[in-house]
Every structure is written in structure tokens, then in C-alpha cells.
XYZ file of N, CA and C in Angstrom:
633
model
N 37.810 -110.060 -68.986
C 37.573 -111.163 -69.912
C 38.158 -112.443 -69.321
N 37.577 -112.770 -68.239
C 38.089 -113.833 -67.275
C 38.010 -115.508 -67.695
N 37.362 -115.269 -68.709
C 36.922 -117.130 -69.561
C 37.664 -116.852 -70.615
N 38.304 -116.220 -71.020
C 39.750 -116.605 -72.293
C 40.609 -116.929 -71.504
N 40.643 -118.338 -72.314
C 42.443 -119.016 -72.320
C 43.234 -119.075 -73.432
N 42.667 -118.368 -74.226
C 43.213 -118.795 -75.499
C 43.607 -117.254 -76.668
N 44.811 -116.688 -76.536
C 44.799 -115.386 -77.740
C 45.310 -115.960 -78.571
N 44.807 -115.844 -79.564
C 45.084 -116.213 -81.218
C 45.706 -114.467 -82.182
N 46.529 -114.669 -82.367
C 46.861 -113.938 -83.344
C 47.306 -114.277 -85.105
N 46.573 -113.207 -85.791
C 46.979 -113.257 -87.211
C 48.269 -113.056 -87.383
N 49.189 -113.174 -88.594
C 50.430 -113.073 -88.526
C 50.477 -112.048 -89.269
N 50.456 -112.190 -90.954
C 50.814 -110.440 -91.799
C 50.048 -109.490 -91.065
N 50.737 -108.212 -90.957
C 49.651 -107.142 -90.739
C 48.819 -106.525 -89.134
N 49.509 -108.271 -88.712
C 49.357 -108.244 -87.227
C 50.658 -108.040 -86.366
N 51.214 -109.171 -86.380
C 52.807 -109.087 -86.059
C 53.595 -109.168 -86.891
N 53.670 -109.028 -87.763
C 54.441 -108.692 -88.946
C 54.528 -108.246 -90.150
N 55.302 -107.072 -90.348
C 55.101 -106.192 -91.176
C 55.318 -106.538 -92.543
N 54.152 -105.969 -93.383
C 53.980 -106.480 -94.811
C 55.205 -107.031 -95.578
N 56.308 -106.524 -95.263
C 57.750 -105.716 -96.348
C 58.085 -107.433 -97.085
N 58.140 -108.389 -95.998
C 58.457 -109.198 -96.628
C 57.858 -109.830 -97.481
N 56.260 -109.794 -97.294
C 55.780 -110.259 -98.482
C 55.398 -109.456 -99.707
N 55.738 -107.890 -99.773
C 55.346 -107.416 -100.533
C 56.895 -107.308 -101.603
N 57.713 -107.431 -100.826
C 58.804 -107.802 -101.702
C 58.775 -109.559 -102.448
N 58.123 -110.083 -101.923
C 57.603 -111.613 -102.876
C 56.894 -111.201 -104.012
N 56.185 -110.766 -103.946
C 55.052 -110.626 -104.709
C 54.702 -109.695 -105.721
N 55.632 -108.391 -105.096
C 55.585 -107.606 -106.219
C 57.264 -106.806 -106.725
N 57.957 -107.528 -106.167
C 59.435 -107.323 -106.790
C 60.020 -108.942 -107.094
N 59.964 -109.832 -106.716
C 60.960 -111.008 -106.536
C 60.339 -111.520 -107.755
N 58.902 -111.966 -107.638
C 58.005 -112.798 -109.155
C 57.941 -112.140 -110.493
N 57.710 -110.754 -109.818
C 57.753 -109.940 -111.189
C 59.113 -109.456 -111.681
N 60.196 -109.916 -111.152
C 61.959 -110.262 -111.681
C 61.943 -111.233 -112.386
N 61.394 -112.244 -111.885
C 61.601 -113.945 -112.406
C 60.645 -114.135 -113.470
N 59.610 -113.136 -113.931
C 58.820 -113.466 -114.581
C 59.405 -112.837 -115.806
N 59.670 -111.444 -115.382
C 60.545 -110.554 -116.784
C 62.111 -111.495 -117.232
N 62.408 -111.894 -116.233
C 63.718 -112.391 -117.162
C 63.068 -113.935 -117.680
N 62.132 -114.495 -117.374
C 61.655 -115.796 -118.139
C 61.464 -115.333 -119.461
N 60.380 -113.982 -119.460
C 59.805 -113.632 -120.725
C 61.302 -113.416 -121.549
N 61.955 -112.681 -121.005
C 63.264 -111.634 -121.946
C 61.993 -110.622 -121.992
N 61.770 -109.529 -120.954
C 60.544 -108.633 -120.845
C 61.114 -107.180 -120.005
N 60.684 -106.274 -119.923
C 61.380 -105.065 -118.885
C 60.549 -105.711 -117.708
N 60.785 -104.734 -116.575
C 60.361 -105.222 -115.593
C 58.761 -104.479 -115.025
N 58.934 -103.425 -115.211
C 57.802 -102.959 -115.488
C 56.714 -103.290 -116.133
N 57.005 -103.655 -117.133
C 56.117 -104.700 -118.319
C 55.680 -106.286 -117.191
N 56.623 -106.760 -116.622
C 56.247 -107.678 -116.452
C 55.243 -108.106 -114.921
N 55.563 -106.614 -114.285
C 55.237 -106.040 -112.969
C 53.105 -106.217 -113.246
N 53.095 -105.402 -114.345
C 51.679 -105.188 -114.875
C 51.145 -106.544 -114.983
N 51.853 -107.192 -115.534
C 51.245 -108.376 -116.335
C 50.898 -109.290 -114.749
N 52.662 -109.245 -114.177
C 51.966 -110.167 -113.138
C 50.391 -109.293 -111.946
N 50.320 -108.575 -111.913
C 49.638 -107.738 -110.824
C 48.211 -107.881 -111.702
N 48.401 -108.456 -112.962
C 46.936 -108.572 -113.509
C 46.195 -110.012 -113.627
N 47.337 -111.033 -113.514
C 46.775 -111.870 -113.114
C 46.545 -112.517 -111.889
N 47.143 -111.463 -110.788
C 46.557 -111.421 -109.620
C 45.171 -111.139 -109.402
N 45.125 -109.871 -109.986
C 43.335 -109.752 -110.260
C 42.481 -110.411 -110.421
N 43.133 -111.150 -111.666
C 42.069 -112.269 -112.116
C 41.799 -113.399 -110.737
N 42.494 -113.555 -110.175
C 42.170 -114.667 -109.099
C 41.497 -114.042 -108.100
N 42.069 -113.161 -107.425
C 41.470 -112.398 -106.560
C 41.785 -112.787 -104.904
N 42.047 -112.106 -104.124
C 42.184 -112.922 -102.837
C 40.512 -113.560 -101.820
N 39.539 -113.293 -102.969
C 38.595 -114.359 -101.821
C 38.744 -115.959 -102.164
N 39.783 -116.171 -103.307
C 40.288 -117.495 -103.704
C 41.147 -118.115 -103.253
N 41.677 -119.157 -102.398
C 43.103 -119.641 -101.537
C 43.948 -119.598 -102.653
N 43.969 -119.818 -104.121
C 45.141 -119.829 -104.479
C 45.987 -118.620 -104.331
N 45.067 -117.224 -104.319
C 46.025 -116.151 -103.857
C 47.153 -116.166 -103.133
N 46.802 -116.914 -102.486
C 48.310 -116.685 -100.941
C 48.693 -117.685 -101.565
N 48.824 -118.481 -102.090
C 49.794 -119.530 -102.397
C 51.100 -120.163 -103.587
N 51.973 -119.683 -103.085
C 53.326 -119.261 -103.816
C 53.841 -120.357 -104.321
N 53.369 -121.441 -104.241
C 53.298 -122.689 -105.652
C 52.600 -123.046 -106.399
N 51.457 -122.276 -106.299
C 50.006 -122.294 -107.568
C 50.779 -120.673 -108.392
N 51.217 -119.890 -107.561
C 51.750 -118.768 -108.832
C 53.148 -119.694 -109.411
N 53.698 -120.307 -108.669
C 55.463 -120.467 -109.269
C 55.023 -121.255 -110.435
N 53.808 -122.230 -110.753
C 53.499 -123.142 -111.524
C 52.869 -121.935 -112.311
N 52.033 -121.226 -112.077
C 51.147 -120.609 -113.289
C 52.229 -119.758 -114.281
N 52.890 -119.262 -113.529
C 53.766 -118.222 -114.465
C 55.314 -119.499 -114.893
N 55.167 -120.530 -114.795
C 56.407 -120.955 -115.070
C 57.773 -120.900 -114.504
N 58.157 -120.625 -113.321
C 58.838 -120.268 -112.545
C 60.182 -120.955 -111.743
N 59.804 -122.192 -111.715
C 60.716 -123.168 -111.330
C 60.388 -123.076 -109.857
N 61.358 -123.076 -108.653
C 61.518 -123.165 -107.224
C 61.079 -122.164 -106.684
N 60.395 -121.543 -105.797
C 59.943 -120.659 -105.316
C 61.210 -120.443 -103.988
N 61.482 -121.552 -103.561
C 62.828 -121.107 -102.031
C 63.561 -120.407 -102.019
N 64.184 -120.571 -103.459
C 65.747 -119.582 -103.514
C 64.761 -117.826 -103.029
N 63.782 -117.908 -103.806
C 63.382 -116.272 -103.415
C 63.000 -115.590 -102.354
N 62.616 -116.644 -101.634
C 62.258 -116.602 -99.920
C 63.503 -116.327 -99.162
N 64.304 -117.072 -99.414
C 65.969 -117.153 -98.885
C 66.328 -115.930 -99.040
N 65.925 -115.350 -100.378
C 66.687 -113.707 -101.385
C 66.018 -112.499 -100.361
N 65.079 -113.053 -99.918
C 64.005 -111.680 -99.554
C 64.081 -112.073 -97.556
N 64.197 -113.466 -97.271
C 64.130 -113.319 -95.978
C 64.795 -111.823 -94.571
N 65.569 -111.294 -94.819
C 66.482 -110.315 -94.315
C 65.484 -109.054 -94.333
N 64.149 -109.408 -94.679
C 63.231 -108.229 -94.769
C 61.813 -108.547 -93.661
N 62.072 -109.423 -93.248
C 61.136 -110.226 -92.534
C 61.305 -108.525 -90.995
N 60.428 -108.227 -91.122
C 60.561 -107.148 -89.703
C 59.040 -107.168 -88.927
N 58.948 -106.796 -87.241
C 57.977 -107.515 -86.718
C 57.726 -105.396 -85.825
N 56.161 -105.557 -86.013
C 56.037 -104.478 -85.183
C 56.308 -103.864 -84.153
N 56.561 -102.711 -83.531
C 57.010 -102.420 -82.454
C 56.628 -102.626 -80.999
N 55.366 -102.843 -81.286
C 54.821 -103.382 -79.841
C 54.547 -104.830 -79.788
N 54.900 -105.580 -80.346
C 54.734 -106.999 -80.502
C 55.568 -108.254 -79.727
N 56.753 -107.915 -79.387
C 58.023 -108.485 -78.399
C 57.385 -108.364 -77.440
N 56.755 -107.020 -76.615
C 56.332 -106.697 -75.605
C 55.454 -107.356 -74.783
N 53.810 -107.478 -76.057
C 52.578 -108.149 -75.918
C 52.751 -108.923 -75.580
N 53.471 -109.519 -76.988
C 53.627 -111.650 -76.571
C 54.159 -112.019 -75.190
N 55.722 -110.946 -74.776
C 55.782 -111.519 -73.504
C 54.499 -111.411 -71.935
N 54.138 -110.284 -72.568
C 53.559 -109.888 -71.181
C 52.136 -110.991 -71.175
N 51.372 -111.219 -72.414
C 50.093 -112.278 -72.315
C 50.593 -113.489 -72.564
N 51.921 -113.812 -72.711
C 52.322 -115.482 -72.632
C 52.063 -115.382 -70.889
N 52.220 -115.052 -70.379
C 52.229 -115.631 -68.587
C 50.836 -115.482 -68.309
N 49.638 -115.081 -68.505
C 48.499 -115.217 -68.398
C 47.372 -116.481 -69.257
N 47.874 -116.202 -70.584
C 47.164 -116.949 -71.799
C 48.217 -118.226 -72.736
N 47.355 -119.288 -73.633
C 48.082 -119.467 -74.591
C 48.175 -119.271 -75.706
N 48.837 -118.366 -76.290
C 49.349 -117.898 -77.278
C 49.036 -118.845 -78.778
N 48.656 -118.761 -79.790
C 48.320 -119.405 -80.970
C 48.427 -118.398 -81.810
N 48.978 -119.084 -82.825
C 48.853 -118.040 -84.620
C 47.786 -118.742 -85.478
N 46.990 -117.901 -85.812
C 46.379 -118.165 -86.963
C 45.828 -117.520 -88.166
N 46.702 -118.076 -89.347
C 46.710 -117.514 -90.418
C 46.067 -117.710 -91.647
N 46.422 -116.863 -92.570
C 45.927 -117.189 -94.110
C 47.060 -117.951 -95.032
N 48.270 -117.032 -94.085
C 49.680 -117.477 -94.537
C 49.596 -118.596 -94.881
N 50.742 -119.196 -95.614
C 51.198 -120.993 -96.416
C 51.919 -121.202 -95.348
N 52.085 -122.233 -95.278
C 53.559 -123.213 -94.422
C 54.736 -122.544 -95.186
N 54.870 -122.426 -96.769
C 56.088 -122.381 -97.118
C 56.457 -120.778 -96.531
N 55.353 -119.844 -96.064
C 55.779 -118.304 -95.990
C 55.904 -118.110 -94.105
N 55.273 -118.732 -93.803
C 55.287 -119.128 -92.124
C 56.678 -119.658 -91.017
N 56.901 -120.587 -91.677
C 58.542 -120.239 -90.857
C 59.671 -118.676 -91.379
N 59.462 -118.214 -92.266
C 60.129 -116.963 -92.278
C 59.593 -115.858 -91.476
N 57.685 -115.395 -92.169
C 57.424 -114.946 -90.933
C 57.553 -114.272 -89.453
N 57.573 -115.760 -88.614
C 57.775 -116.017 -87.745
C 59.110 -116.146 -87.037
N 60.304 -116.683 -87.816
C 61.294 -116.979 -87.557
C 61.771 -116.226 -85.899
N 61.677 -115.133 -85.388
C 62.019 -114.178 -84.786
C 61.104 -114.300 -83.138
N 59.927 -115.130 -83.571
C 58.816 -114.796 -82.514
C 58.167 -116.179 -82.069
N 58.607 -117.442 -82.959
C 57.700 -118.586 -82.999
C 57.726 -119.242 -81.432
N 59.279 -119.301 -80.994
C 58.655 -119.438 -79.416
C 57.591 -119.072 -78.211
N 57.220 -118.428 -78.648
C 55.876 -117.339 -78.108
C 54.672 -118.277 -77.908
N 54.276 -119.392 -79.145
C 53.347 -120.051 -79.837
C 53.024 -121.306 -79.101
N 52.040 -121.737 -78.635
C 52.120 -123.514 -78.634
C 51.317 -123.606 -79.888
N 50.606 -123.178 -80.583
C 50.279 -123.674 -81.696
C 50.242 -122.983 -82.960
N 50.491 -123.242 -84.131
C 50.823 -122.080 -85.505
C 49.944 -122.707 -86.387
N 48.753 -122.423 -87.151
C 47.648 -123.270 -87.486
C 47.843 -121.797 -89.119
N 47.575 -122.499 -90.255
C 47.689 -121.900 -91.783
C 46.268 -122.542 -91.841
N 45.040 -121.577 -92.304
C 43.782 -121.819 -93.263
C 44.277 -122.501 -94.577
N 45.112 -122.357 -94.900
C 45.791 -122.398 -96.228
C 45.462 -124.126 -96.545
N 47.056 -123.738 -96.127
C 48.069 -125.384 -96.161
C 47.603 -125.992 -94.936
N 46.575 -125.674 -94.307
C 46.279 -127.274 -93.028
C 44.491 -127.649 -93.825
N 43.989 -126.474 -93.764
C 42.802 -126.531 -94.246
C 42.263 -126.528 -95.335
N 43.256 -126.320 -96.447
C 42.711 -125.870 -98.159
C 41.106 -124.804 -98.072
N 41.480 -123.967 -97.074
C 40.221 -122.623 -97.319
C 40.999 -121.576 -96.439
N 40.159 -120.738 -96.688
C 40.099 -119.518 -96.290
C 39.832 -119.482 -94.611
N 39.869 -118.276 -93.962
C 39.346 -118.298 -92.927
C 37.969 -117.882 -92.694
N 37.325 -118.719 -92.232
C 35.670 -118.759 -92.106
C 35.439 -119.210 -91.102
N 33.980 -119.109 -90.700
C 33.319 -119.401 -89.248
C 33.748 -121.153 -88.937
N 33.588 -122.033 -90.058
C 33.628 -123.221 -89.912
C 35.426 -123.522 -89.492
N 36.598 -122.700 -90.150
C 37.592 -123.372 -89.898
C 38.132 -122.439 -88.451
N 37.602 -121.555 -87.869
C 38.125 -121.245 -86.572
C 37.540 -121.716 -85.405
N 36.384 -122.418 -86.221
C 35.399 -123.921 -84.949
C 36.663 -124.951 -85.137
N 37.288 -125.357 -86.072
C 37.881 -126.475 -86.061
C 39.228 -126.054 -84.624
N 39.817 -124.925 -85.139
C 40.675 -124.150 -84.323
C 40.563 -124.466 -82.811
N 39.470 -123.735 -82.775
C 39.013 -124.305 -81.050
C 38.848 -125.841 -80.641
N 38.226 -126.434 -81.586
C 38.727 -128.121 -81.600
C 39.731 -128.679 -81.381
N 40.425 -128.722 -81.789
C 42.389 -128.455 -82.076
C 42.602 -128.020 -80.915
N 42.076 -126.891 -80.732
C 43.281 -126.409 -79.187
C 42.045 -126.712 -77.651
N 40.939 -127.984 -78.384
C 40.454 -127.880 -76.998
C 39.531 -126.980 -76.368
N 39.312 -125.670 -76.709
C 38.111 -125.086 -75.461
C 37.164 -124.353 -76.751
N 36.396 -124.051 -75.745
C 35.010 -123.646 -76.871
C 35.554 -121.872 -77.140
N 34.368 -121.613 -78.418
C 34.781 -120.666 -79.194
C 35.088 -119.358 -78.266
N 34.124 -119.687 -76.678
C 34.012 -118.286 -76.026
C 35.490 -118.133 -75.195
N 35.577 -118.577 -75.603
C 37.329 -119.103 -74.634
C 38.509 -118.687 -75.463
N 38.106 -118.381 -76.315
C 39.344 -117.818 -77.473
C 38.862 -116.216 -77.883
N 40.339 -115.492 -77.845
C 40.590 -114.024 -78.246
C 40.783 -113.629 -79.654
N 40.731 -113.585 -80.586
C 41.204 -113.362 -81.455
C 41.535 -111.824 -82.255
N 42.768 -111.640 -82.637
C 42.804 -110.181 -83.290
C 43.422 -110.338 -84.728
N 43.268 -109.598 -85.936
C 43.896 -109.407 -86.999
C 43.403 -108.073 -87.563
N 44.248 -108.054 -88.760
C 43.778 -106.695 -89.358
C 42.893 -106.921 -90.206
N 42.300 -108.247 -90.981
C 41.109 -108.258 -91.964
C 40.000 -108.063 -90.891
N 39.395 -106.859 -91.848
C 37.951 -107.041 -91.516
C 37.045 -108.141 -91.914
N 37.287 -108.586 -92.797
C 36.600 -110.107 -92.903
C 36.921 -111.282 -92.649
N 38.011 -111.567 -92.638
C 38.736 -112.743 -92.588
C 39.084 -112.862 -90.948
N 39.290 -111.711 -90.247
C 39.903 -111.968 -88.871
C 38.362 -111.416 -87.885
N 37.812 -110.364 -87.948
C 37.118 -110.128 -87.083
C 35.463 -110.463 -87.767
N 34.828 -110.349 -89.307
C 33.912 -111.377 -89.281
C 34.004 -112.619 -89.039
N 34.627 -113.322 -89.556
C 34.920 -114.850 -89.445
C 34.965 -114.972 -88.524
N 35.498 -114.784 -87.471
C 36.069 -115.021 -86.157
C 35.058 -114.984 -85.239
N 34.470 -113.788 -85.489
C 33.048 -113.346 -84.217
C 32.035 -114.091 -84.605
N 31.473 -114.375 -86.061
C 30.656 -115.521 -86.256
C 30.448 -116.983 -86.183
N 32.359 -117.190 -85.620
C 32.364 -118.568 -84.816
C 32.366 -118.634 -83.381
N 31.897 -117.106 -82.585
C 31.533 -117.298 -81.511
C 32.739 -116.896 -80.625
N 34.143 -116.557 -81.184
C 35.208 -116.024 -80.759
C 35.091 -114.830 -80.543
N 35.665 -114.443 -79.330
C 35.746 -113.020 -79.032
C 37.023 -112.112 -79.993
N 36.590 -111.826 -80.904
C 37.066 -110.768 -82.214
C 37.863 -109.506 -81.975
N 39.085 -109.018 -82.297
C 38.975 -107.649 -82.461
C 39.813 -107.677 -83.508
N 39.102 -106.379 -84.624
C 39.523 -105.909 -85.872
C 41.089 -104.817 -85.036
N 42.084 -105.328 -85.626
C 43.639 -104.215 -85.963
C 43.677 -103.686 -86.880
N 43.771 -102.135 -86.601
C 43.807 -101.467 -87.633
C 44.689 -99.904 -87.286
N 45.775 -100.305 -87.128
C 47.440 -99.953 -87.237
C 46.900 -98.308 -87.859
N 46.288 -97.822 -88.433
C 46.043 -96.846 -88.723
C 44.870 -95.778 -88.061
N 44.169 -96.749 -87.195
C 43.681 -96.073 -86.072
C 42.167 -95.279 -86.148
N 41.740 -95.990 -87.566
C 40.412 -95.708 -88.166
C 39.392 -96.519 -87.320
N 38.761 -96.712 -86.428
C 38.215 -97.694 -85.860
C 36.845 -97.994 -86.677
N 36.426 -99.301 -86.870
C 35.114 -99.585 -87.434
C 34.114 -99.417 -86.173
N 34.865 -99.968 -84.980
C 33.469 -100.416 -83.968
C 34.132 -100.251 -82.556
N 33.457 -100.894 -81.682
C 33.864 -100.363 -80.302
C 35.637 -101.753 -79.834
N 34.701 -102.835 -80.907
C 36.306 -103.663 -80.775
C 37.577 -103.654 -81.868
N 37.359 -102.418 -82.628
C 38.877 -102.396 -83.317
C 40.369 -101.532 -82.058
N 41.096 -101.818 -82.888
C 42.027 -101.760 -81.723
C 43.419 -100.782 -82.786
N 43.894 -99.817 -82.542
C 44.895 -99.451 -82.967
C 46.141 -100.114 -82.909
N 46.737 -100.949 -82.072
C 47.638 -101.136 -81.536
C 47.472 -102.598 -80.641
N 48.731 -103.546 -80.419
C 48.017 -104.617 -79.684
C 48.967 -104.524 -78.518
N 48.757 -103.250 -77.895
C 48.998 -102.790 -76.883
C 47.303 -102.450 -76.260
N 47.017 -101.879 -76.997
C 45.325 -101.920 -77.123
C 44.385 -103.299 -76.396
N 44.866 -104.056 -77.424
C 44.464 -105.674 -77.054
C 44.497 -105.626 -76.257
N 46.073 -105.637 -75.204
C 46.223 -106.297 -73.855
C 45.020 -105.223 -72.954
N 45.363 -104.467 -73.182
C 44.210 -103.386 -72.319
C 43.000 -104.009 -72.160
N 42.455 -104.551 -73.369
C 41.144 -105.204 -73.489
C 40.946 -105.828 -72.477
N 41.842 -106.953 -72.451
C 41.632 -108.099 -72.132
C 42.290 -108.459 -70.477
N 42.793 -107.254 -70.084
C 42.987 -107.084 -68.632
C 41.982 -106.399 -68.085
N 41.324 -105.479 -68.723
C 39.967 -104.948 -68.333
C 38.567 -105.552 -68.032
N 38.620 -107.222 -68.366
C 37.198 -107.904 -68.579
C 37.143 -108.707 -67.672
């Protein structure tokens, strides 16, 4: 794969393991929400996880942890980031990758993630990066064919020139391949959809020394 200059990686799910945000989202809000109410926590666990539903994640407000701190009444969202940061943990083959394709490629993140959830994240790995790009908070959308054209804009070379891997099947490897980026679906569990999912991004590098 001799015309990539460019690997892009997703951040949750890719290089970093869920824990920290699943402790946001479904222990930290649904604390702050039961003691707002005077509610058990369980009770309030349901309630919040149902109006998650209602939004749904093909909507940006999903990922975004100041459209919930406002909906449920919440006050500051930081202190809980701060409470939960110490959970922030990064996959096992991921130190490895980054070093070994930083001396070949340049390295980029691109996410669904917010700015406000992105320096925690990352905290551990961001040197790796010349560029850290949020669909979110840079773009107000989702990731789609149109905002990973902008991506390649931004960093300069055309779509065929960029690698990209994540674990959504829609968000990282449709989106991605329909802007003309060379795609591969992660899927850590080793179910492959197609000939470019990848177990492991140990996998990746294989790919992409092979082409």
C-alpha cells in the first residue's frame, strides 16, 4: 500500500478501551441523576438509559456530554471526568503499532468523540498524533463520506492516500470507504465481515506493509 501517507485512527474501541466511557455514562450520570431526583440508583440507571434511546446514537447529541448535563439538569460535567479519568486504559497492542507506523506514516485520530472526552482519552498516547480531528465538536455531524473528504482537506492529500481503521461498521469503515479512503472495519472479537476487517491492529500494520 505504497500511496498511503496518511493512518487515521478511531479512538473508543480502537485504541481505547470502552471502561472509561462506560463508566460516564452508565455509572457517573446515572449517580448524579439519582441523587438530583432523591431516586435509587437503579431507578435512575433505567430512566437515564431510556432517554438515551430516545435520541439514539445516529443523532450527534448522543456523544455529547453537555447536551445530556443540560437535559437531565446536572450542573458541570468536569468534576466527573476528573472522578472517572484513572479508568482511561489503552489496548494491548496499541503502544506498539503507533510506534512502529509513526516512522513510516502520519499518524491522525479521528473521531466521534467531543473535545471535552478527547484529551482524557488520549492523555497517554496523544504524542503519536500530528492531528486529532472530533466529527463532533469540529464538525457538528457525524462521521460521513462528506466529513472524512474534509479530513483529507485538512491534512492535505487525497482520499486514496489515507488508511483508515475503527470498530464501527458504519461510521468507520462505510463512511470512510465511500469517501474513497482505504477502510478497515476492527473488530477485537475477530468476527470478520469482509476481507478488510482486521482483528487486531497488529493486523493493520500487516496490511499495510504487505501493499
Amino acid at each position: 500500500m505504497s500511496q498511503i501517507k496518511v493512518v487515521s485512527f478511531d479512538a473508543e474501541g480502537t485504541l481505547v478501551t470502552p471502561d472509561f466511557s462506560q463508566a460516564i455514562w452508565y455509572q457517573g450520570i446515572p449517580s448524579l441523576y439519582a441523587s438530583r431526583r432523591g431516586i435509587g440508583f437503579e431507578q435512575a440507571r433505567a430512566m437515564v438509559e431510556k432517554e438515551y434511546r430516545e435520541v439514539g446514537d445516529q443523532r450527534r447529541e448522543w456523544y455529547d456530554i453537555k447536551y445530556w448535563f443540560r437535559r437531565f439538569g446536572l450542573g458541570d460535567y468536569r468534576d466527573l471526568l476528573e472522578e472517572h479519568k484513572h479508568k482511561v486504559s489503552y489496548y494491548q497492542d496499541v503502544m506498539e503499532v503507533l510506534s512502529s507506523l509513526g516512522n513510516d506514516y502520519t499518524l491522525i485520530v479521528v473521531s466521534s468523540s467531543t473535545r471535552e472526552f478527547l484529551p482524557y482519552l488520549l492523555v497517554g498516547i496523544e504524542g503519536y498524533f500530528a492531528r486529532i480531528f472530533s466529527s463532533i465538536s469540529d464538525y457538528d455531524q457525524l462521521k460521513s463520506p462528506a466529513f472524512y473528504l474534509k479530513v483529507c482537506q485538512e491534512m492535505g492529500v487525497r482520499p486514496q492516500e489515507i488508511a483508515h481503521v475503527g470498530d464501527s461498521w458504519q461510521f468507520d469503515f462505510i463512511a470512510a470507504r465511500d469517501a474513497g479512503i482505504k477502510a478497515f472495519h476492527l473488530d477485537r472479537g475477530g468476527y470478520a465481515k469482509n476481507e478488510d476487517s482486521l482483528k487486531s491492529l497488529a493486523d493493520l500494520e500487516l496490511r499495510l506493509s504487505a501493499r
